[in-house]
mmCIF file of C-alpha atoms in Angstrom:
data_model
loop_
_atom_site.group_PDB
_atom_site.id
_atom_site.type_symbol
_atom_site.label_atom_id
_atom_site.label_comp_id
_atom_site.label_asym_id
_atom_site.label_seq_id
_atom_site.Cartn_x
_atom_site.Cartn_y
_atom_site.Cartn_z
ATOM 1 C CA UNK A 1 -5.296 25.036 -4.740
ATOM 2 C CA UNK A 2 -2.586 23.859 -2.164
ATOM 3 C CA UNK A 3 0.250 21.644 -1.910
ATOM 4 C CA UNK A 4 0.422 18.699 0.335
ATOM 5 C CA UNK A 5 2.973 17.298 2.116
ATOM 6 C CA UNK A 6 5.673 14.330 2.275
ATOM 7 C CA UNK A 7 8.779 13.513 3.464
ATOM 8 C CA UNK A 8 11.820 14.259 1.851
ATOM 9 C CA UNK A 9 12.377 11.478 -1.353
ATOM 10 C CA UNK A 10 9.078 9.828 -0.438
ATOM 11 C CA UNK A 11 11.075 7.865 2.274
ATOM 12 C CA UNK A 12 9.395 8.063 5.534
ATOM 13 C CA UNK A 13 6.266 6.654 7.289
ATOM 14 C CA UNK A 14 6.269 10.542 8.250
ATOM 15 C CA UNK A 15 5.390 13.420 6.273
ATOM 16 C CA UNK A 16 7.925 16.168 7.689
ATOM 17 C CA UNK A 17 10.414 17.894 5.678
ATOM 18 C CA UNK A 18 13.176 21.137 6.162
ATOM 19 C CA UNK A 19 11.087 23.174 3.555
ATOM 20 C CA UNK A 20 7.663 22.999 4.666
ATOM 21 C CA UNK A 21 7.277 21.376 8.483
ATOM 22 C CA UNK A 22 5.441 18.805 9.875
ATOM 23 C CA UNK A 23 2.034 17.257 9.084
ATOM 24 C CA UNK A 24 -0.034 16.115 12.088
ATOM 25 C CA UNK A 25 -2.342 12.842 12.133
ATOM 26 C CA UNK A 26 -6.216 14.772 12.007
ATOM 27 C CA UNK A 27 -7.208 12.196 14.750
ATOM 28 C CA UNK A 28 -4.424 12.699 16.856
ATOM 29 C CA UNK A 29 -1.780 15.671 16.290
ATOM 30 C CA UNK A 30 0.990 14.084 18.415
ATOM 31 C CA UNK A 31 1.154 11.206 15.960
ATOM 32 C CA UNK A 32 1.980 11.023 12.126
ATOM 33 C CA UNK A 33 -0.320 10.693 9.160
ATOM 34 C CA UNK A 34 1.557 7.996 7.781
ATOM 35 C CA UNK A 35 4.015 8.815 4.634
ATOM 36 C CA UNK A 36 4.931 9.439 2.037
ATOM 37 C CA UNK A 37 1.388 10.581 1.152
ATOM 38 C CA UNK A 38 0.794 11.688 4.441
ATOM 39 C CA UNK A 39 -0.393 15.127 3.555
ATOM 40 C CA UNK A 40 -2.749 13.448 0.872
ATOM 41 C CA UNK A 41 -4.266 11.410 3.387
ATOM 42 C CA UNK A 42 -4.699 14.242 6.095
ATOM 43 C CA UNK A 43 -6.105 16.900 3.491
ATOM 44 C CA UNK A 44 -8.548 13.803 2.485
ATOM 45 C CA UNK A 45 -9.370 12.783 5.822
ATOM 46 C CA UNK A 46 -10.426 16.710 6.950
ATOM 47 C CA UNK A 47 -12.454 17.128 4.183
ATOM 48 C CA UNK A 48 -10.098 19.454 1.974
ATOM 49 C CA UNK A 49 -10.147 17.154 -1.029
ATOM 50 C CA UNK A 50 -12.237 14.604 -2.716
ATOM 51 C CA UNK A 51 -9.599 12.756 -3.987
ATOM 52 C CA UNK A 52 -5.842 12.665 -4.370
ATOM 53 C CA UNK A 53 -3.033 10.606 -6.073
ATOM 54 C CA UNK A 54 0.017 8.939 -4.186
ATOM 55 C CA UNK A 55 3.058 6.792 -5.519
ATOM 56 C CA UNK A 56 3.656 3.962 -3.852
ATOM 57 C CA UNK A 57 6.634 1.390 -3.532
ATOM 58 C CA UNK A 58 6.343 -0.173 -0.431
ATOM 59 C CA UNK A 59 2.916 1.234 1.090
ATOM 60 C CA UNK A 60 3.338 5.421 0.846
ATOM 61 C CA UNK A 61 -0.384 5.259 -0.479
ATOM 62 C CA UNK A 62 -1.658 2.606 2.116
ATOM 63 C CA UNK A 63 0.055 3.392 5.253
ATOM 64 C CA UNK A 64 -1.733 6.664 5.536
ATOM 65 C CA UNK A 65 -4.621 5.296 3.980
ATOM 66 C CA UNK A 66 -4.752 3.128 6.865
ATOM 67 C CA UNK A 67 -3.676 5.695 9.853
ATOM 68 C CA UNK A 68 -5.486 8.237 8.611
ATOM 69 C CA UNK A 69 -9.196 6.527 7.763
ATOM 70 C CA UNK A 70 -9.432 7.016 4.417
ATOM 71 C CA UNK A 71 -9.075 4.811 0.954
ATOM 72 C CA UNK A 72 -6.225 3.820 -0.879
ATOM 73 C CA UNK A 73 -5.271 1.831 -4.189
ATOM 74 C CA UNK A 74 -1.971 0.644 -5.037
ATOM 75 C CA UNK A 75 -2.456 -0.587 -8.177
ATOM 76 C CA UNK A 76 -1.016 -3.219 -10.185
ATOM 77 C CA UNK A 77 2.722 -2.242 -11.307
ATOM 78 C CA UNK A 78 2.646 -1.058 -14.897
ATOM 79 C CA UNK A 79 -1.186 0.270 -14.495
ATOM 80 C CA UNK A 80 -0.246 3.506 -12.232
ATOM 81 C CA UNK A 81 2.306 4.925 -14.435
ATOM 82 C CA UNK A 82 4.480 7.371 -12.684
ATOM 83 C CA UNK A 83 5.280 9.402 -15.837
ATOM 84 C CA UNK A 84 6.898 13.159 -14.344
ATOM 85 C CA UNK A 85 7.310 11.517 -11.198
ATOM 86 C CA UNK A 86 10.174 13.027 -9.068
ATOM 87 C CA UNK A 87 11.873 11.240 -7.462
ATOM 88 C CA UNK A 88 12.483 8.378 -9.639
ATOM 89 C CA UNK A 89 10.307 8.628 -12.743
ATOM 90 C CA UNK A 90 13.635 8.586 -15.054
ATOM 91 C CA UNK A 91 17.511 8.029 -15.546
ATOM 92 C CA UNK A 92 17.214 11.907 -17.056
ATOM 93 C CA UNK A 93 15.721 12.663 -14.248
ATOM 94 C CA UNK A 94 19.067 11.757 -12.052
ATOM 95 C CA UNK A 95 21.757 13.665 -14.746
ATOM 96 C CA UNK A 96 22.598 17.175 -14.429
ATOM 97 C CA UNK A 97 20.977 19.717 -16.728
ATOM 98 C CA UNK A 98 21.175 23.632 -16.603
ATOM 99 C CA UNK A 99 18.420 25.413 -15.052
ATOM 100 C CA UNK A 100 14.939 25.595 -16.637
ATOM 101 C CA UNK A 101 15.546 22.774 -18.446
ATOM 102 C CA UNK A 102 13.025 20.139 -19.713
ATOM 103 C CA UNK A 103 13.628 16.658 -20.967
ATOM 104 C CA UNK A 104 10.875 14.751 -22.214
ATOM 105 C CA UNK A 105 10.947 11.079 -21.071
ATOM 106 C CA UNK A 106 11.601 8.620 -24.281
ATOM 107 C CA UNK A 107 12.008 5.225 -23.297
ATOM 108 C CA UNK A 108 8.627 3.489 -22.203
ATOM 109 C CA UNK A 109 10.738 0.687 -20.893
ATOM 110 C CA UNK A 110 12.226 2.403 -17.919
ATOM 111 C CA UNK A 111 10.573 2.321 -14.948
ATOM 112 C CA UNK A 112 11.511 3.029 -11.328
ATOM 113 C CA UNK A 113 11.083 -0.859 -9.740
ATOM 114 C CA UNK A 114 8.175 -1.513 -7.889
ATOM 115 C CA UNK A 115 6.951 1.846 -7.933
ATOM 116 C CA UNK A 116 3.399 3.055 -8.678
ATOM 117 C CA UNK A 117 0.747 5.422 -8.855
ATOM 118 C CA UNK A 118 -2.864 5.214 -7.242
ATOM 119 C CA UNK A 119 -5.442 7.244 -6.100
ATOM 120 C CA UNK A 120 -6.300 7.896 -2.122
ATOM 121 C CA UNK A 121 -10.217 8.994 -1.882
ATOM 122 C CA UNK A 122 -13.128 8.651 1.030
ATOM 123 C CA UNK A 123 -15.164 5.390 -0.827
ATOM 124 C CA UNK A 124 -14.159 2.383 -3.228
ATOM 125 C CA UNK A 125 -16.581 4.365 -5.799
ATOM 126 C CA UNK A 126 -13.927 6.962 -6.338
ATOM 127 C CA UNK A 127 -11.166 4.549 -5.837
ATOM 128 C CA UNK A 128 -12.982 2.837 -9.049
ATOM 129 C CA UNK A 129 -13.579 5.895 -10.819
ATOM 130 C CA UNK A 130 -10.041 6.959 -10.694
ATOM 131 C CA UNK A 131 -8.561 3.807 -11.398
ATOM 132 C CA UNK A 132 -10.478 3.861 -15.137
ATOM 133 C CA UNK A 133 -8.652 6.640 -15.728
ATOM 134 C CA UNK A 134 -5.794 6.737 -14.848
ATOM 135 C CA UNK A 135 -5.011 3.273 -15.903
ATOM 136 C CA UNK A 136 -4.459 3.373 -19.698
ATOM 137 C CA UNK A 137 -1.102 2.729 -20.516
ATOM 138 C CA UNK A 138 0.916 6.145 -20.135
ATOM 139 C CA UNK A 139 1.143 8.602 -23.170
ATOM 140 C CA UNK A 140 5.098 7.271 -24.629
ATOM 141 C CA UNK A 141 3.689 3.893 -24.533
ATOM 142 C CA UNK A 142 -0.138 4.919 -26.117
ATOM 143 C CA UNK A 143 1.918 6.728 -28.965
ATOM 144 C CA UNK A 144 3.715 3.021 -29.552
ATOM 145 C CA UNK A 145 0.312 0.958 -29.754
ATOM 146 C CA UNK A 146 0.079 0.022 -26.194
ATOM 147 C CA UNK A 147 -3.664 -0.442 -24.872
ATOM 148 C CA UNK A 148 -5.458 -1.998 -21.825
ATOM 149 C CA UNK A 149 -8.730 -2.786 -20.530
ATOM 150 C CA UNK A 150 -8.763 -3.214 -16.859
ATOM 151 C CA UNK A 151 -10.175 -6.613 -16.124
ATOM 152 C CA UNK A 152 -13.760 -7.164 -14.492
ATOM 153 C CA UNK A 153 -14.328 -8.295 -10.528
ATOM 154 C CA UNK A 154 -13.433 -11.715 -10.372
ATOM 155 C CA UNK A 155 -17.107 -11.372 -7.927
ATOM 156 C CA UNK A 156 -19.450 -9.090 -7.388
ATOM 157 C CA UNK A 157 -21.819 -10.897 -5.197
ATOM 158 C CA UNK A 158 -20.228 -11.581 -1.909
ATOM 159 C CA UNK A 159 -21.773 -15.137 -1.704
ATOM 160 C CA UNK A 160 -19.396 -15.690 -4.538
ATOM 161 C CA UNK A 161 -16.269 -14.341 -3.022
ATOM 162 C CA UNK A 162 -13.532 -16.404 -1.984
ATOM 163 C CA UNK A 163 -11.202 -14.336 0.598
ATOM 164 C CA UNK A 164 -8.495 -15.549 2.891
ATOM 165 C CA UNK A 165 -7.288 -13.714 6.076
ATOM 166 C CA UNK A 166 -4.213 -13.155 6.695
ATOM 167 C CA UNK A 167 -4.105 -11.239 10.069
ATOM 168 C CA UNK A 168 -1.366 -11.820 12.516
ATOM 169 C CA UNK A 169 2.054 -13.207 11.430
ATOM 170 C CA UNK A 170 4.222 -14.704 14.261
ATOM 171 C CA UNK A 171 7.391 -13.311 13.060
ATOM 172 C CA UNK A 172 5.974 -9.893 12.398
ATOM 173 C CA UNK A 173 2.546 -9.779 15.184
ATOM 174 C CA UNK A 174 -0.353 -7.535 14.796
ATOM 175 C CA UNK A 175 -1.189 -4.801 17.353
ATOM 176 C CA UNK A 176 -3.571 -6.951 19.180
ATOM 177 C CA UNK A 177 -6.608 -4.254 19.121
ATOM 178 C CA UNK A 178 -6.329 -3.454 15.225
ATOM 179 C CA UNK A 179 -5.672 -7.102 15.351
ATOM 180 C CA UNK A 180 -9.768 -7.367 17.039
ATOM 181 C CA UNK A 181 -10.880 -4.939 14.171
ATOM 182 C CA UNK A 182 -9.278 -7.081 11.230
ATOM 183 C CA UNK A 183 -11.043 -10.332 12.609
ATOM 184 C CA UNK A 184 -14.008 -8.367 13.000
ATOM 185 C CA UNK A 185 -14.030 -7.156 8.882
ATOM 186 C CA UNK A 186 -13.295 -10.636 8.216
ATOM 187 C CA UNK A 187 -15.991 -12.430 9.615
ATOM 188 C CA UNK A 188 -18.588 -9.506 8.464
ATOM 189 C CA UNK A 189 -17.758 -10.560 5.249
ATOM 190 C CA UNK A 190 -18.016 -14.608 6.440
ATOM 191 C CA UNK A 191 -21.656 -13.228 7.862
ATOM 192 C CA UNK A 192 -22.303 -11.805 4.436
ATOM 193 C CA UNK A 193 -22.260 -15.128 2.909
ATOM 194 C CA UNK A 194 -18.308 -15.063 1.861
ATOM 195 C CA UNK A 195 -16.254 -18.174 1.669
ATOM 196 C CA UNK A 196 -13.358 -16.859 4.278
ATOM 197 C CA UNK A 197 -10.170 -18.895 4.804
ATOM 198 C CA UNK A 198 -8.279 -17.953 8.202
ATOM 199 C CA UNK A 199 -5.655 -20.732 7.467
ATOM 200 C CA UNK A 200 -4.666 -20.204 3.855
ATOM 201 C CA UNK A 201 -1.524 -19.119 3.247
ATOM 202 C CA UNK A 202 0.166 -17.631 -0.308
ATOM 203 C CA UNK A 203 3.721 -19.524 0.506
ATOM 204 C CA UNK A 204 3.264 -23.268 1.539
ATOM 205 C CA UNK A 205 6.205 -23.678 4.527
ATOM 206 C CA UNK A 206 7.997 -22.059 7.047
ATOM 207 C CA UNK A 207 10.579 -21.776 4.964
ATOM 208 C CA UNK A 208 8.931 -20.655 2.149
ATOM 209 C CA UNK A 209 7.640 -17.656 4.392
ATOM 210 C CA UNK A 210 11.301 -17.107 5.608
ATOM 211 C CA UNK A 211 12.134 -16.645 2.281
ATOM 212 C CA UNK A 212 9.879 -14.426 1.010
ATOM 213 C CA UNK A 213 10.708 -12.259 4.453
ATOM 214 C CA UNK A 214 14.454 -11.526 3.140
ATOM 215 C CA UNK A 215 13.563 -10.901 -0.097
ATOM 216 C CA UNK A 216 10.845 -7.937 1.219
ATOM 217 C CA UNK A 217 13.483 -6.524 3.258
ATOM 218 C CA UNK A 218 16.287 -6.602 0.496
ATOM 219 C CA UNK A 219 14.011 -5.376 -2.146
ATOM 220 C CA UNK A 220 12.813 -2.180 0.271
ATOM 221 C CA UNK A 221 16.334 -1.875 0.713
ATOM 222 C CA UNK A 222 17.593 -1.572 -3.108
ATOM 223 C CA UNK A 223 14.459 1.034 -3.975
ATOM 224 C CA UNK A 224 15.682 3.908 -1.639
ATOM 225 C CA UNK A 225 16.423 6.819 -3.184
ATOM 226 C CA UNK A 226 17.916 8.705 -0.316
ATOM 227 C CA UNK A 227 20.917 6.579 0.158
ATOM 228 C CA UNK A 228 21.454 4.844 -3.366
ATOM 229 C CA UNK A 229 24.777 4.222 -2.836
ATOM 230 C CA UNK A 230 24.670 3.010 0.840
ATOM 231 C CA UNK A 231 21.626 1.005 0.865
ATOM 232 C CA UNK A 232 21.745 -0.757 -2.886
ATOM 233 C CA UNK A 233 23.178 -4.299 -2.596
ATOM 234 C CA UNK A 234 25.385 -5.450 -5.067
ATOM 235 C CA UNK A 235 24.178 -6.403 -8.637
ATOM 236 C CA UNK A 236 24.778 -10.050 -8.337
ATOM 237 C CA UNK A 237 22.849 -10.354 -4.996
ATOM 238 C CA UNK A 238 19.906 -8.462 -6.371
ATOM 239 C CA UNK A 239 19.791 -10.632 -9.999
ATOM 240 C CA UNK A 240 19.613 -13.557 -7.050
ATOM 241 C CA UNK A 241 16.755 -11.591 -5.098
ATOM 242 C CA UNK A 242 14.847 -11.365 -8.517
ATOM 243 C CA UNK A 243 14.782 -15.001 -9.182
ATOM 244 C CA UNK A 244 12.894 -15.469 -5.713
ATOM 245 C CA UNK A 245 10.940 -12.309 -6.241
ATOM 246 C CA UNK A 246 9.704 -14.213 -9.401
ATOM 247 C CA UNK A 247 9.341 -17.384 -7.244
ATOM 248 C CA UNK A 248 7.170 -15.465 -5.368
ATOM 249 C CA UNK A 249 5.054 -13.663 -7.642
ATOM 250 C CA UNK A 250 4.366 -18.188 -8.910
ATOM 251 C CA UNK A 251 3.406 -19.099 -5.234
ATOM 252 C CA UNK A 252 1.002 -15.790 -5.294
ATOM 253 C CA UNK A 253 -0.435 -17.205 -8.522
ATOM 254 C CA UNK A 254 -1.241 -20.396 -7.575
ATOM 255 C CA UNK A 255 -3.024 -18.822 -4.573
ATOM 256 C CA UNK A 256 -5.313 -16.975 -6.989
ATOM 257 C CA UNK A 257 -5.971 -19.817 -8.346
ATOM 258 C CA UNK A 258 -7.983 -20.751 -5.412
ATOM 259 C CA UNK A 259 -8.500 -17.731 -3.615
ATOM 260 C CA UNK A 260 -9.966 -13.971 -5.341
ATOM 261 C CA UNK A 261 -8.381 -12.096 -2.646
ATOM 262 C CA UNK A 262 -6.041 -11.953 0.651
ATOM 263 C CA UNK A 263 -7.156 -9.709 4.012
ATOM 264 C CA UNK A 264 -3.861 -8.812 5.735
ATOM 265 C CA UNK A 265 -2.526 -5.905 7.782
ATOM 266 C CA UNK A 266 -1.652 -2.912 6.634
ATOM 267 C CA UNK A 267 1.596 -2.035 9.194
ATOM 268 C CA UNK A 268 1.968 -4.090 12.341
ATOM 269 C CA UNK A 269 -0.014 -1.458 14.586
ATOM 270 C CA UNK A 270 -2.316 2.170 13.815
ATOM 271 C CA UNK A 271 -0.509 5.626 13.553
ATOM 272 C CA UNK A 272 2.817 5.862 14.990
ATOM 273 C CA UNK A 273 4.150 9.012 17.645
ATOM 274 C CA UNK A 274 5.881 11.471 15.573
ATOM 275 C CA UNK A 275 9.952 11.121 16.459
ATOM 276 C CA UNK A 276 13.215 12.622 15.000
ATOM 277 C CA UNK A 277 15.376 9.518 15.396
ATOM 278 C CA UNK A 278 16.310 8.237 12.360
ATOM 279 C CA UNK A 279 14.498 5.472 10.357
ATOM 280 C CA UNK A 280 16.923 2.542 10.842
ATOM 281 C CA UNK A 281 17.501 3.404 14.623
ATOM 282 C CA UNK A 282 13.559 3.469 15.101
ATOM 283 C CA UNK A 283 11.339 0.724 17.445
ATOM 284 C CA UNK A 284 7.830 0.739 17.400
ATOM 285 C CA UNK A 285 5.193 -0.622 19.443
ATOM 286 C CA UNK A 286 1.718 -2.047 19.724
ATOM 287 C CA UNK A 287 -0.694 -2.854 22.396
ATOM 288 C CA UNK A 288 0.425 -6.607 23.736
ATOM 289 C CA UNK A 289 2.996 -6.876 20.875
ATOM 290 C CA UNK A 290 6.815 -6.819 21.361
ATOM 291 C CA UNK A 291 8.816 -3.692 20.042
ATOM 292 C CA UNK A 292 9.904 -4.091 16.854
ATOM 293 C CA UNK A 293 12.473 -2.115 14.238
ATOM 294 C CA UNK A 294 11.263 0.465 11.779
ATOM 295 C CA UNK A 295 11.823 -2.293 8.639
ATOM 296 C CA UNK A 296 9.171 -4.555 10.069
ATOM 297 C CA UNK A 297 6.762 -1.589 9.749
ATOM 298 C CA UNK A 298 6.903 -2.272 6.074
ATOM 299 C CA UNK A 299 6.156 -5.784 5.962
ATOM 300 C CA UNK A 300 2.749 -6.513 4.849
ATOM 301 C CA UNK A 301 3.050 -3.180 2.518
ATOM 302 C CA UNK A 302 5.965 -4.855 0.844
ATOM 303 C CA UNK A 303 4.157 -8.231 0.267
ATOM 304 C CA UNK A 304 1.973 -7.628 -2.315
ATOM 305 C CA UNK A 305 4.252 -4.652 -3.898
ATOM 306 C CA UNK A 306 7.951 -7.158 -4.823
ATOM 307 C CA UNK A 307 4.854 -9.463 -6.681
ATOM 308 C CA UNK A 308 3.684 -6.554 -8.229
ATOM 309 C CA UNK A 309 0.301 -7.001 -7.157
ATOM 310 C CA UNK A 310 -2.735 -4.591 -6.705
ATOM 311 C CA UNK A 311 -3.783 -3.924 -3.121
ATOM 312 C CA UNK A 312 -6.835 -1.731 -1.812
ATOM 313 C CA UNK A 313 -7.332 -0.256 1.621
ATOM 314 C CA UNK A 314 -10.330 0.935 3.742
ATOM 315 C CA UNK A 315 -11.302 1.775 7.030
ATOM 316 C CA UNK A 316 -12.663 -1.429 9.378
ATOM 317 C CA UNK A 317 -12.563 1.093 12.621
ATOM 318 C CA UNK A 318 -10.795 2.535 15.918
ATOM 319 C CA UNK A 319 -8.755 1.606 18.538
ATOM 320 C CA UNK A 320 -10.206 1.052 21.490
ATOM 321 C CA UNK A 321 -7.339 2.637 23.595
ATOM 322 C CA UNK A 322 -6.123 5.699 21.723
ATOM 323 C CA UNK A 323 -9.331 5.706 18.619
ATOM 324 C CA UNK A 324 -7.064 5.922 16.370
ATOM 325 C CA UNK A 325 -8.231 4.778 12.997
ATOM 326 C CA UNK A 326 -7.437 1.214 11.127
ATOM 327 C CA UNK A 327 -7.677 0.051 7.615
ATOM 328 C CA UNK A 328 -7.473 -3.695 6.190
ATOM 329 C CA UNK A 329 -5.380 -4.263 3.096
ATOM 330 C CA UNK A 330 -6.725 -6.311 -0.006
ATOM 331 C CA UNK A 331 -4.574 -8.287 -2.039
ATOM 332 C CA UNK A 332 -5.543 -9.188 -5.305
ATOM 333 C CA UNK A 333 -4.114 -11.123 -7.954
ATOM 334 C CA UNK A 334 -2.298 -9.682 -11.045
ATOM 335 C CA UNK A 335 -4.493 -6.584 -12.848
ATOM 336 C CA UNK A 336 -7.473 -7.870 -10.406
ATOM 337 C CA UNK A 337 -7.603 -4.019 -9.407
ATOM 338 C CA UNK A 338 -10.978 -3.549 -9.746
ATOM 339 C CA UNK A 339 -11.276 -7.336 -7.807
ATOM 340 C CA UNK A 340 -9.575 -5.720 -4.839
ATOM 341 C CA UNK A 341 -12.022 -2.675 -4.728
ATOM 342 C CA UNK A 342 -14.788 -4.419 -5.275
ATOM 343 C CA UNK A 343 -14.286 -6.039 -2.000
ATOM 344 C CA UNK A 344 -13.641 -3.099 -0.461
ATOM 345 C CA UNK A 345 -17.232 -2.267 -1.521
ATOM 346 C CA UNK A 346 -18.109 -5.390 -0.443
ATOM 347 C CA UNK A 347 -16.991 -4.698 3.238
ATOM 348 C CA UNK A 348 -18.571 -0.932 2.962
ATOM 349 C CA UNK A 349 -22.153 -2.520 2.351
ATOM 350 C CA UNK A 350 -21.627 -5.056 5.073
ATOM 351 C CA UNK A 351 -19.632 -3.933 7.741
ATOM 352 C CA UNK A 352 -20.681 -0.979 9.428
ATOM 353 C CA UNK A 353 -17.661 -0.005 10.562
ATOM 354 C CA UNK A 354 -16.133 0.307 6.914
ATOM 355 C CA UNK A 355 -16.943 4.010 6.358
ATOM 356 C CA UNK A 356 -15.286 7.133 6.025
ATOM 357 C CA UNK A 357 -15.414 9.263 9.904
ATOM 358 C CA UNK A 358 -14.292 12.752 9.798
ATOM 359 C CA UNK A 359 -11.849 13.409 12.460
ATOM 360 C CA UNK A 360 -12.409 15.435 15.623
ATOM 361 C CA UNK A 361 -13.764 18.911 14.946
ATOM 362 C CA UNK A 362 -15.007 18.152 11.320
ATOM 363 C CA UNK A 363 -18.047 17.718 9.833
ATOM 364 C CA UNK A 364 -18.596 14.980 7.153
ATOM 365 C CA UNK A 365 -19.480 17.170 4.032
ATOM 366 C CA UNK A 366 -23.392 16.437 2.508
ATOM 367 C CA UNK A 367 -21.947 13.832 0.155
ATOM 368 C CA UNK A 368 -18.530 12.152 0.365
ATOM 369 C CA UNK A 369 -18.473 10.662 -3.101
ATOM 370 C CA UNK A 370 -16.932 12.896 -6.061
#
């Protein structure tokens, strides 16, 4: 039994810390797994683990799902309880106590916004199999007469399945080669017999989209941990940033009105270089993309997560440059969880590139199902 690693507060797209080091992308060690679940991802990814569990604000289950070639589920927010979570789980968590304490949590209603928890696994089978069981309401809330059945697959034939694909975004663009790979997952579901949508949008104007931009960045902003007190806007500006959040979360349900799921990026471009700057003096880059700063990298993780939507992730490939892996991110409407993965199976039966590959100097074990 081992510990894996994450960056300190669960606030990086790295997994380094002080205490314990680095962690090293399997595919390529001079770039990062992804974070916070980094370590999760890599451990999964080499073959140490069958399956983990990740929390997940704004996309520290699906970033390194995506850089590191494996599976992730960020469930729908209420589902993946994060009950003894640390950082965040609980206000007692935050007050001062003398050592060896232990306060057990009492009030069901507090949660840390936006957060979640999800499992990270090598197929959508054990992304399914988790998911029934970890999403029962957690035990405070059980004890008070909460229950929950997860919903069934809005479609499990593929000729049924209405997708959209949302793939590059002007404002934020996608690394044009991951950008090939997405089109590519897309269109093997099209091939499949899938009704797929490349002009569909969840927000109907410009504006709309500008909107819904500022309201990602501010809500990032007001979850960190790290810097409460520097980051957090003030209380009237985020009661305003609510009231478009829950504008948003409308305009998402009208789209699922028409649509079962959205295809979309996961970050902008694959695994990143490792650096030491810090986060907010970061720039990134992509192959035939502009730079761009280290709060873009959260975009299309952010999305679904201020609508507190469910969103799976799995493998459509590599790089043709560096081979460094890729993952698509599926959106699904409200508690559609098991909608979302479904797809995912979907695109594992019909696009041959939508499979777990060990990384470099590791064998696939005999069977990578639990």
């Amino acid at each position: 039994i081992g510990k894996t690693n994450l960056p300190p507060y669960c606030e990086d797209y790295q997994s380094a810390n002080p205490k314990y080091g680095r962690t090293n992308n399997p595919f390529d060690l001079s770039r990062t797994p992804g974070g916070s679940s980094g370590g999760s991802a890599a451990a999964l990814a080499c073959g140490f683990a069958a399956l983990e569990l990740g929390s997940d604000t704004g996309g520290s289950i699906r970033t390194p799902a995506h850089w590191c070639g494996v599976f992730g589920h960020r469930p729908s927010y209420g589902l993946g309880h994060i009950h003894g979570h640390v950082p965040g789980a609980t206000h007692r968590a935050l007050e001062p106590k003398p050592r060896g304490a232990v306060f057990v949590r009492g009030d069901p209603s507090f949660h840390h916004d936006v957060a979640v928890s999800g499992p990270m696994a090598r197929c959508c089978a054990d992304l399914e199999l988790a998911m029934r069981i970890i999403a029962p309401p957690e035990p405070v809330m059980a004890q008070s007469g909460w229950t929950f059945a997860l919903p069934p697959p809005r479609a499990t034939d593929v000729r049924a399945l209405r997708a959209a694909a949302w793939l590059d975004f002007e404002a934020v663009p996608t690394d044009r080669e991951y950008l090939a790979l997405l089109q590519a997952a897309a269109e093997s579901l099209q091939r499949a017999g899938a009704h797929v949508d490349f002009a569909a949008r969840p927000f109907r104007s410009d504006e709309d989209t500008a909107k819904m931009r500022e309201v990602c960045r501010l809500t990032s902003r007001n979850c960190s941990l790290r810097g409460a007190a520097a980051s957090a806007i003030p209380h009237k500006a985020w009661m305003a940033n609510e009231v478009r959040r829950n504008y948003m979360k409308e305009s998402w349900a009208r789209f699922f009105e028409k649509f079962d799921v959205l295809l979309c990026p996961v970050t902008p471009v694959p695994a990143v270089p490792h650096t030491e700057v810090p986060n907010l003096e970061r720039a990134h880059s992509g192959i035939g993309i502009p730079d761009f700063p280290d709060l873009d990298m959260g975009f299309w993780n952010i999305l679904p997560s201020v609508a507190d939507l469910p969103a799976t992730v799995v493998p459509v490939g590599f790089t043709a440059t560096h081979g460094l892996p890729c993952g698509v991110q599926i959106v699904a409407g409200n508690f559609q969880d098991l909608t979302s993965i479904e797809v995912g199976r979907m695109l594992e039966q019909c696009n041959p590139l939508t499979r777990y590959v060990p990384p470099p100097g590791f064998h696939a074990p005999p069977d990578a199902k639990l």
